Amino acid sequence: MRQSVFHTPVQFEGRVRGNIFSEDGSDARVRIMENGIVEGEICVPTVVINGSVNGDVHSSKHVELAAKAVVKGNVYYNLIEMVKGAQVNGSLLYGNGKTKTV
């Protein structure tokens, strides 16, 4: 499985097979658009999801689950916004949103 590492804002509108991680100390932001699909783990400070994620989501700052978000995995967060229609098939775990880094 591949792994993407970055430190700037990134927007995904297609399919990603692999993990998405931010660099140490970054203020990275990931946005998964309505047609975006991630098959892997996401570990970034801020993430906005309006597509599908099949894997755990780790956020040290802020998670936003928009109306068409579907997460099949656990969501680790410190601050979360969840709009009516968003789905999580897993656990919402507060306070353990430490972003994993590589």
Coordinates of C-alpha atoms in Angstrom, one line a residue:
M1 CA 0.0 0.0 0.0
R2 CA 1.3 3.4 -0.9
Q3 CA 1.6 6.3 1.4
S4 CA 1.3 10.1 0.7
V5 CA 3.1 12.6 3.0
F6 CA 2.6 16.3 2.7
H7 CA 2.5 19.6 4.6
T8 CA 0.2 21.8 2.6
P9 CA -3.6 21.7 1.9
V10 CA -4.6 18.9 -0.5
Q11 CA -7.9 18.2 -2.1
F12 CA -8.9 14.7 -3.4
E13 CA -11.7 14.2 -6.0
G14 CA -10.7 10.7 -7.2
R15 CA -9.7 7.4 -5.7
V16 CA -6.7 7.1 -3.4
R17 CA -5.4 3.6 -2.4
G18 CA -3.0 4.1 0.4
N19 CA -2.4 6.1 3.6
I20 CA -2.4 9.9 3.8
F21 CA 0.0 11.4 6.4
S22 CA 1.1 14.9 7.2
E23 CA 4.7 15.9 7.9
D24 CA 5.8 16.5 11.5
G25 CA 4.7 19.9 12.8
S26 CA 2.7 20.8 9.7
D27 CA -0.6 22.6 9.6
A28 CA -1.8 20.2 6.8
R29 CA -5.4 20.1 5.7
V30 CA -7.0 17.3 3.6
R31 CA -10.4 17.7 1.9
I32 CA -12.1 14.6 0.5
M33 CA -14.6 15.9 -2.1
E34 CA -18.0 14.3 -2.8
N35 CA -16.6 11.9 -5.5
G36 CA -13.4 11.2 -3.5
I37 CA -12.7 7.8 -2.2
V38 CA -9.8 7.0 0.1
E39 CA -8.9 3.3 0.9
G40 CA -6.4 3.8 3.7
E41 CA -5.7 5.6 6.9
I42 CA -5.8 9.5 7.1
C43 CA -3.6 11.1 9.7
V44 CA -3.6 14.9 9.4
P45 CA -4.3 17.9 11.8
T46 CA -7.4 19.0 9.9
V47 CA -9.6 16.9 7.6
V48 CA -12.9 17.7 5.8
I49 CA -14.7 14.7 4.4
N50 CA -17.7 14.7 2.0
G51 CA -16.7 11.5 0.2
S52 CA -15.9 8.0 1.3
V53 CA -13.0 6.8 3.6
N54 CA -12.4 3.1 4.2
G55 CA -9.9 3.3 7.1
D56 CA -9.3 5.2 10.3
V57 CA -9.2 9.0 10.5
H58 CA -6.7 10.6 12.9
S59 CA -7.0 14.4 13.5
S60 CA -5.1 16.4 16.1
K61 CA -7.1 19.5 15.4
H62 CA -10.4 19.4 13.5
V63 CA -12.6 16.9 11.7
E64 CA -15.6 18.0 9.6
L65 CA -17.9 15.3 8.3
A66 CA -20.1 16.8 5.6
A67 CA -23.6 15.6 4.5
K68 CA -22.3 12.9 2.1
A69 CA -19.4 11.7 4.2
V70 CA -19.1 7.9 4.7
V71 CA -16.3 6.7 7.0
K72 CA -15.8 2.9 7.5
G73 CA -13.4 3.1 10.4
N74 CA -12.7 4.9 13.7
V75 CA -12.5 8.7 13.9
Y76 CA -10.0 10.0 16.4
Y77 CA -10.5 13.7 17.0
N78 CA -10.1 16.7 19.3
L79 CA -12.9 18.8 17.7
I80 CA -15.5 17.4 15.4
E81 CA -18.4 18.8 13.3
M82 CA -20.9 16.3 11.8
V83 CA -23.7 17.4 9.5
K84 CA -27.0 15.6 9.2
G85 CA -26.5 12.7 6.7
A86 CA -22.9 11.9 7.5
Q87 CA -22.2 8.3 8.3
V88 CA -19.6 6.7 10.5
N89 CA -19.3 2.9 10.7
G90 CA -16.9 2.8 13.6
S91 CA -16.2 4.7 16.8
L92 CA -15.9 8.4 17.5
L93 CA -12.9 8.6 19.9
Y94 CA -12.3 12.0 21.6
G95 CA -9.0 13.2 22.8
N96 CA -6.9 10.6 21.1
G97 CA -6.5 12.5 17.9
K98 CA -2.7 12.7 17.9
T99 CA -1.7 12.8 14.4
K100 CA 0.6 9.9 13.4
T101 CA 3.6 11.0 11.5
V102 CA 6.3 9.4 9.4

